XYZ file of C-alpha atoms in Angstrom:
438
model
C 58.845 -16.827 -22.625
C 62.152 -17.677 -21.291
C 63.071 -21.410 -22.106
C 64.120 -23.668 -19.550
C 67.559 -24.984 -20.132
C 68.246 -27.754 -17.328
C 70.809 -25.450 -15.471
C 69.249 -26.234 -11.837
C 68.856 -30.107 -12.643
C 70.082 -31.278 -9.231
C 69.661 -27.468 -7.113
C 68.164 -27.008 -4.061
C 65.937 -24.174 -3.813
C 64.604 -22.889 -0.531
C 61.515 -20.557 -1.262
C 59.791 -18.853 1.207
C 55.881 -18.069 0.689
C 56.457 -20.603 -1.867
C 52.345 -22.320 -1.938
C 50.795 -19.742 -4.458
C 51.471 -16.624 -6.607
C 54.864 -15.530 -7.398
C 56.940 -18.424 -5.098
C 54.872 -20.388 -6.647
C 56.196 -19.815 -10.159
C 59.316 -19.632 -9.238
C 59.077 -23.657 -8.230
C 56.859 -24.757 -10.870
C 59.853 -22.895 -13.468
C 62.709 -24.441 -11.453
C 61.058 -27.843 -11.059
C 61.291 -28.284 -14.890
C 64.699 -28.504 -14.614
C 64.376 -31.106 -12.498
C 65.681 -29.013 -9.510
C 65.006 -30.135 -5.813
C 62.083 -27.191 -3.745
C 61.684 -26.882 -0.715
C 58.417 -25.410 -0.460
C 58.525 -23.306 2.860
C 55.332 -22.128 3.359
C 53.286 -20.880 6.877
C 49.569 -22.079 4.838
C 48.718 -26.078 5.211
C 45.024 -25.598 4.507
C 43.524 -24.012 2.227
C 42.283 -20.299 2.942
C 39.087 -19.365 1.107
C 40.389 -16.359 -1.081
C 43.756 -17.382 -1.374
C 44.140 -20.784 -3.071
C 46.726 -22.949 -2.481
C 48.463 -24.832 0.545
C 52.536 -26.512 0.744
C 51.063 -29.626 -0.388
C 49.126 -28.929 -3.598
C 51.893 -26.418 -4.573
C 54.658 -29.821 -4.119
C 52.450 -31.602 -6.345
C 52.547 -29.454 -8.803
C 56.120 -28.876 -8.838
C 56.297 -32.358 -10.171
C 53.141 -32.193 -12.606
C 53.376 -28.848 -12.950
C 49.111 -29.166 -13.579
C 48.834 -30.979 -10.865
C 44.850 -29.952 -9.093
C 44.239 -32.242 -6.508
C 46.495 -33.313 -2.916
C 48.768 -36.122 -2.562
C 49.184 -38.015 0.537
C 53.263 -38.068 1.159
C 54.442 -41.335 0.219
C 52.339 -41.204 -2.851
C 54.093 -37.930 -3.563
C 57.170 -39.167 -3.014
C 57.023 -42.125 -5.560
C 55.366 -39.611 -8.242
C 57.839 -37.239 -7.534
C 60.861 -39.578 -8.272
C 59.321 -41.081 -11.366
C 59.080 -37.219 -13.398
C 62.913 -37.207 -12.080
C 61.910 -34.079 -9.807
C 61.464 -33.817 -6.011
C 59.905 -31.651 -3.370
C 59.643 -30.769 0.312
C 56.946 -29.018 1.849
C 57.881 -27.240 5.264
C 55.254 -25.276 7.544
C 57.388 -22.339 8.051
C 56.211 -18.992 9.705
C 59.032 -17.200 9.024
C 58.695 -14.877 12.381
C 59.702 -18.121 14.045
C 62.973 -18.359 14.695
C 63.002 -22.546 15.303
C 60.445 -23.322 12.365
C 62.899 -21.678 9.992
C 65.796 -23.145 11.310
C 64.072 -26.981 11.592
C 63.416 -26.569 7.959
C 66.366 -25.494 6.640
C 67.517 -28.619 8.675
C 65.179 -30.939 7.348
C 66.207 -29.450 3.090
C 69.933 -30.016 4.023
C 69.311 -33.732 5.149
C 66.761 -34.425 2.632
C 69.177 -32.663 -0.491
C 72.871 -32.608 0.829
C 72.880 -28.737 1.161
C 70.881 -25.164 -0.293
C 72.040 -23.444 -3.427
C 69.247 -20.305 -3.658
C 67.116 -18.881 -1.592
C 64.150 -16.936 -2.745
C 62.818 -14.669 0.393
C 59.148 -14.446 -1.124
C 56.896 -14.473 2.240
C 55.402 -11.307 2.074
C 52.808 -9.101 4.195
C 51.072 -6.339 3.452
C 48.443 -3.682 4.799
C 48.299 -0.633 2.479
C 46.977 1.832 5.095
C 48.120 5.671 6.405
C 49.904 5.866 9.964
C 47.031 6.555 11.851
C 44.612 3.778 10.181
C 47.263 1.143 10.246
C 47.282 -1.016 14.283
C 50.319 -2.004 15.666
C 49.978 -5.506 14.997
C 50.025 -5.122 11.135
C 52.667 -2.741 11.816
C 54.735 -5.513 13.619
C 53.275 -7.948 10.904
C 54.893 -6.293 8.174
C 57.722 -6.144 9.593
C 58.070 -9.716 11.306
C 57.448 -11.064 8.027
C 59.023 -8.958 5.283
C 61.809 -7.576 6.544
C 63.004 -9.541 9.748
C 61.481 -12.971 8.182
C 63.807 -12.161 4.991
C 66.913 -11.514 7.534
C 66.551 -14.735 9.443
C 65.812 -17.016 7.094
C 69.045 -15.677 4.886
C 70.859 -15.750 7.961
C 69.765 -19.712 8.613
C 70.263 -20.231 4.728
C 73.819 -18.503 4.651
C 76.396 -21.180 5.803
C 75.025 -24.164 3.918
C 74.691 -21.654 0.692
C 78.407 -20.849 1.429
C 78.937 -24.284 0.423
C 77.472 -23.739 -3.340
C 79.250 -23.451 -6.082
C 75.524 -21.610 -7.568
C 74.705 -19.618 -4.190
C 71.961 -17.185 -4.900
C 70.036 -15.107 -2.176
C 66.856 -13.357 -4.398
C 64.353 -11.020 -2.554
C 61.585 -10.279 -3.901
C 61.820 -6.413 -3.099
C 62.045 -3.152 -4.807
C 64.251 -1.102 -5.752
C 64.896 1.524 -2.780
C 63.280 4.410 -4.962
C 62.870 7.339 -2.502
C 60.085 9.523 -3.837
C 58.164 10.689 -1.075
C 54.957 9.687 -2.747
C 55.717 5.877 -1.532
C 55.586 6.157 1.686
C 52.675 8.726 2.444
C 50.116 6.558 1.990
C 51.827 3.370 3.380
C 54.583 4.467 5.258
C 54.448 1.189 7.180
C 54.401 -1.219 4.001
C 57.033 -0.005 2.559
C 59.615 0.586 5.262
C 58.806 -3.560 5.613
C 59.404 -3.610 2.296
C 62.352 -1.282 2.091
C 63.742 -3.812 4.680
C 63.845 -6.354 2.649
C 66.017 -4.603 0.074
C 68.176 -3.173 2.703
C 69.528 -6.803 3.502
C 70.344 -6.982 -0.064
C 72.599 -3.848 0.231
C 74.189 -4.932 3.055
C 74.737 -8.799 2.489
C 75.827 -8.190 -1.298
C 78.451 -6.698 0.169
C 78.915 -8.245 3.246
C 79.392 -11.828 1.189
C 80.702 -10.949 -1.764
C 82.168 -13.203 -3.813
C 80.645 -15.989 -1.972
C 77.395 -15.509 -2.520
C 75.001 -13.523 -5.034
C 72.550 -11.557 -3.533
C 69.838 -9.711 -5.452
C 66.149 -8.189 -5.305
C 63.905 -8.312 -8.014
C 60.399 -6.595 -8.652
C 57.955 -6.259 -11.306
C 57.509 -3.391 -13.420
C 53.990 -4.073 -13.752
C 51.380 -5.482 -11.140
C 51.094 -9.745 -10.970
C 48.045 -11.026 -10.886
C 48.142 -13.205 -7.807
C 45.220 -13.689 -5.899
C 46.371 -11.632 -3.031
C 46.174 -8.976 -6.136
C 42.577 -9.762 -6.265
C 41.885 -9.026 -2.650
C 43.343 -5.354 -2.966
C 42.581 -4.515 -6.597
C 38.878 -6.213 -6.788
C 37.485 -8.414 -9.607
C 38.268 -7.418 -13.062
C 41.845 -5.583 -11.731
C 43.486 -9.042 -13.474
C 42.902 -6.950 -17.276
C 45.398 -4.762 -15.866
C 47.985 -7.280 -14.793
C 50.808 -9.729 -16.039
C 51.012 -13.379 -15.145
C 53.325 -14.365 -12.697
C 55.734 -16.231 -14.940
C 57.193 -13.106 -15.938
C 59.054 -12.770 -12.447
C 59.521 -16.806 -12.494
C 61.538 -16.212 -15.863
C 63.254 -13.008 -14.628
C 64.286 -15.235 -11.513
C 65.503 -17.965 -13.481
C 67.580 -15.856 -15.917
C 69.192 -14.608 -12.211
C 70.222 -18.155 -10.958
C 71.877 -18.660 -14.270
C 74.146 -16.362 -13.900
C 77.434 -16.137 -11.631
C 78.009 -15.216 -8.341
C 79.661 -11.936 -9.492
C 76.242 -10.801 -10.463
C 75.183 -9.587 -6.641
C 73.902 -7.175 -5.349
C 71.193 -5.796 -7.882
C 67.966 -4.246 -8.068
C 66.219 -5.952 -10.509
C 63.443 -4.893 -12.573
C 61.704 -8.189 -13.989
C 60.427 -6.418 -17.873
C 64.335 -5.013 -17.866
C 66.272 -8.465 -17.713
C 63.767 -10.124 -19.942
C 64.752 -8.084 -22.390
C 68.669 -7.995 -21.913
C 67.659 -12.083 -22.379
C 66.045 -11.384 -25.919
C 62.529 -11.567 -25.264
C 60.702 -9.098 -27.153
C 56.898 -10.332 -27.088
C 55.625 -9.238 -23.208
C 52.176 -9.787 -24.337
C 52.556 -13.886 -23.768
C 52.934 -12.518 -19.969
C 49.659 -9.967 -19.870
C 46.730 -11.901 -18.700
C 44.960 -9.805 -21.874
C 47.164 -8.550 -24.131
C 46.668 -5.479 -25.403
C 45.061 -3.893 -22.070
C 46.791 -1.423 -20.412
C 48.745 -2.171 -17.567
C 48.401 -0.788 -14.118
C 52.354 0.195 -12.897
C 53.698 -1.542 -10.032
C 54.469 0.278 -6.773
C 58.203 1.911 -6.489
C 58.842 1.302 -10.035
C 58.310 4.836 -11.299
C 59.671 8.601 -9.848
C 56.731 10.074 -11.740
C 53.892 7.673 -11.139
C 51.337 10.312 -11.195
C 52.268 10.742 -14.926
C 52.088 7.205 -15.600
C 48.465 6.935 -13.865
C 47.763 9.892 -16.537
C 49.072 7.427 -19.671
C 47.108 4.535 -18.185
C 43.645 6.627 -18.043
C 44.588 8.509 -20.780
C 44.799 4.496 -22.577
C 41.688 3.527 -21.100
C 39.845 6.493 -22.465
C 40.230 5.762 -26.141
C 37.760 2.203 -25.160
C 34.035 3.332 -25.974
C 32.090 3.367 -22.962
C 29.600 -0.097 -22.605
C 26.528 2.291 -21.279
C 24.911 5.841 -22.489
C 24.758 7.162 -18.883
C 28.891 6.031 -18.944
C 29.052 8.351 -21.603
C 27.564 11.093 -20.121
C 29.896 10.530 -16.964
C 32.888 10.503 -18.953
C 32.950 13.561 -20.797
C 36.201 15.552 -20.718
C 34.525 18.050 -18.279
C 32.642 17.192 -15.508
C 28.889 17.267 -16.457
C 27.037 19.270 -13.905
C 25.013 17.223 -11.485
C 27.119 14.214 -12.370
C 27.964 13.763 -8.607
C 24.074 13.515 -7.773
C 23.381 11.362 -11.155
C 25.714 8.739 -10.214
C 24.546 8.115 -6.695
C 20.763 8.163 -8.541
C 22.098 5.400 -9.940
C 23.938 3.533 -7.148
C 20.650 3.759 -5.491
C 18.840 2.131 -8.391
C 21.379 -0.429 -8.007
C 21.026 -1.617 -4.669
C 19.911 -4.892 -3.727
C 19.079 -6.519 -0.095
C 21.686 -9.178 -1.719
C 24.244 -6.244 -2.440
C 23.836 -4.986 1.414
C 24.230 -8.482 3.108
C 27.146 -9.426 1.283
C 28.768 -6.019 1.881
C 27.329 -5.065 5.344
C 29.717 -1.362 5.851
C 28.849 2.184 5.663
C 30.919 4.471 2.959
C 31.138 8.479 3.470
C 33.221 10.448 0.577
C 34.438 13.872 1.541
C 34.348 15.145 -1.839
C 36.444 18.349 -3.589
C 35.463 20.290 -6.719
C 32.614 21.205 -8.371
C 29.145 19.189 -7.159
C 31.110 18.466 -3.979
C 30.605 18.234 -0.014
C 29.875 14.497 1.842
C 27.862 12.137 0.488
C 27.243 8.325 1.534
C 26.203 4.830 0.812
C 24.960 2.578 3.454
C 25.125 -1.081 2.290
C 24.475 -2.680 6.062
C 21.374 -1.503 6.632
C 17.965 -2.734 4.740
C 17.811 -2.786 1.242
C 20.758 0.059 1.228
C 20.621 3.574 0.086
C 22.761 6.510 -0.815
C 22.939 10.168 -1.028
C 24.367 13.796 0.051
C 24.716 14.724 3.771
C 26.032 12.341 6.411
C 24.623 9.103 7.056
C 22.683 7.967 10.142
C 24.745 5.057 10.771
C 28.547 4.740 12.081
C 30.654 5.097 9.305
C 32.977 2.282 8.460
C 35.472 4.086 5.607
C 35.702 7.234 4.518
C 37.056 8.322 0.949
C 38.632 11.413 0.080
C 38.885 13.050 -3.410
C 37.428 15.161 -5.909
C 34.370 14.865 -7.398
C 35.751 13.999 -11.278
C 37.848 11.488 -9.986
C 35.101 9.991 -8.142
C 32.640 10.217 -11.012
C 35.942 8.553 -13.526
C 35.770 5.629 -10.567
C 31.866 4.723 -10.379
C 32.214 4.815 -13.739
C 34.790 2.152 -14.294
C 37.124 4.738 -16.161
C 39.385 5.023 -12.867
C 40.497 1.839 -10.913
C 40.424 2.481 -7.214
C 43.655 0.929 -7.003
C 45.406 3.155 -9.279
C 43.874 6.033 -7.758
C 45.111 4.884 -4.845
C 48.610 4.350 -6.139
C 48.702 7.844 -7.485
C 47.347 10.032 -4.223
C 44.198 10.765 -5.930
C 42.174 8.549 -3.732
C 42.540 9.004 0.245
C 40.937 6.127 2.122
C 40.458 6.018 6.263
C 39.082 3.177 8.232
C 38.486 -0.749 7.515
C 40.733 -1.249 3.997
C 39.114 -5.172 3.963
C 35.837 -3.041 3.204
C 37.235 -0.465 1.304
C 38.697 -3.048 -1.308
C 34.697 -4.700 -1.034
C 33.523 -1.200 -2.660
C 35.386 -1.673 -5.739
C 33.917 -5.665 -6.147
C 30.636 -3.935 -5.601
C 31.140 -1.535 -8.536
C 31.570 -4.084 -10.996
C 28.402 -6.018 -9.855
C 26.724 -2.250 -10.385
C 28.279 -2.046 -13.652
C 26.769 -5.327 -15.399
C 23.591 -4.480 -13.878
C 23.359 -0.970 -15.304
């Protein structure tokens, strides 16, 4: 991993979305130096999937292990004894004031801002007509017009700095086609964001450095857990890979602006040459990250083609997983899902799945985990469906199977989803809990 190297020692660093994941590491890396964070964060208790609040994240910017919460003066004093110190802000960065009130409160506390890392991030990966208008004007309160104003708070003060570094976390603005018909929404929010990199790397040039950087791989955060489903962290790297990609950014001059930064592609201009200290399991194959590839569908092909050579843990895996589709395999896996099936499985799931299924064995088929003990099978079920899955019947049998992840499917096109996406991303929890119990 990148070594600190006490260049921020005295830097104020205003991070947006800064209580967990990737802002998160970012603070922890910078706080070693003994740099001043302002942790700017909407969360101030802590939500039941996703761990972390302003307050636990400041005390761990001075601990960096820090577990439990601090009350504020005892923060304080700890925080001036390691030589580091914090400020956590409740920011929603769709408000206009909170943003400005904080920036307010960092340049009184610190004397001024010398980066800002535009980190608060939303994001609904859903079709046009299965995404509402308030996650539409979520995504884009938050990514793209919640990057713009708090830059545009940020700006005069980082004028001031001899560092003065804006970093979005954004991609780069790849263009394929194939990233935006499946989220259209997400990633013009998302496309936002790097827009205002375009425009204010140019627009303050040679004043201040403005960049976006994004992972070439997925980071497991637990917001990654929530769309991928258990067991998706095998396929992911840590986020101190983009904490050390951002840190190797603030480093350098303000000449260095207006980049699009891919995190594995710095690291290694900086020397490092072992990625595996950054994989969660080394040696696992990694799932891509979105807008990093022009021929993803290729890369989805390496991946399986990866995850193929691992011996499957279960004969009737085997007999899924042949090279061609075994006939009847359609019907022999939902035998199986229905063997599966638990009153525990249904009342933790409660939703209705119908997949509209292509190739050989094909047609509609279902699985009803709301009602009763749950059951599955061909035809169309009784019930109100709550998502429906599209694709073709391999692909399907390569999912149940554990040899396909539903997010790369996803990724790739294969896998077509309509309907409630919260339950959607339940289905692929519920196929690992099939998949010890088979």
């Amino acid at each position: 991993m990148l070594p600190n190297t006490g260049k921020l020692a005295g830097c104020t660093l205003f991070i947006t979305g800064a209580s967990r994941g990737i802002g998160k590491a970012i603070a922890l890396k910078a706080a070693r130096d003994g740099a001043n964070i302002v942790i700017a964060a909407k969360t101030t208790q802590a939500h039941p999937k996703l761990p972390g609040t302003i307050y636990t994240a400041a005390e761990e910017s001075k601990f960096c292990y820090g577990n439990g919460l601090l009350c504020f003066s005892c923060f304080s004093f700890l925080v001036e004894a390691v030589g580091g110190k914090a400020l956590p802000c409740v920011v929603d960065v769709r408000d206009e004031q909170q943003i400005s009130d904080a920036v307010e409160k960092a340049v009184q506390k610190f004397g001024g801002i010398d980066v800002l890392v535009n980190n608060a991030s939303a994001i609904s990966l859903t079709n046009t007509l299965e995404t509402p208008t308030k996650r539409v004007d979520l995504m884009m309160s938050v990514n793209t017009r919640g990057t713009y104003l708090t830059s545009k708070a940020c700006i005069p003060y980082l004028k001031k700095s001899k560092i003065a570094h804006i970093l979005n976390l954004s991609p780069p603005l790849n263009l394929n086609p194939i990233w935006f018909k499946q989220h259209c929404a997400y990633t013009i929010a998302k496309y936002g964001m790097s827009m205002c990199v375009l425009g204010m790397a140019e627009e303050f040039k040679g004043e201040i450095a403005v960049n976006a950087l994004w992972p070439k791989t997925a980071i497991h955060t637990a917001a990654m857990d929530m769309l991928g489903g258990s067991g998706i962290e095998s396929q992911c790297r840590k986020a101190d890979i983009i904490a050390d990609a951002a840190y190797s950014i603030f480093s350098k001059p303000k000449s260095f602006t207006g980049n699009f930064i891919i995190d594995e592609n710095l690291l290694k201009e900086e020397g490092i040459k072992n990625f595996d200290v950054y994989a969660v399991k080394p040696g696992h194959p990694l799932l891509p990250d979105f807008f990093v590839d022009e021929y993803p569908e290729l890369v989805t092909k390496e991946v399986e083609k990866q995850q193929d050579a691992a011996p499957p843990a279960k004969d009737w895996k085997q007999y899924l997983q042949q090279p061609k589709l075994a006939a009847g395999a359609v019907e022999e896996t939902f035998k199986i899902l229905k063997t599966a099936l638990s009153e525990d499985i249904v009342k933790a799931t409660q939703a209705v799945y119908m997949f509209e299924l292509s190739g050989e064995d094909g047609g509609t088929w279902y699985l009803d985990l709301k009602n009763n003990g749950g059951t599955a099978g061909s035809g169309h079920p009784s019930e109100p469906v709550d998502v429906v899955m599209t694709m073709t019947t391999s692909d399907f049998v390569k999912m149940f199977s554990g040899k396909l992840k539903p997010a790369m499917a996803f990724m790739s096109g294969k896998l077509k989803i309509k309907g409630n996406m919260a339950l959607a991303i339940k289905l692929e929890r519920l196929m690992t809990q099939m998949n010890s119990r088979l």
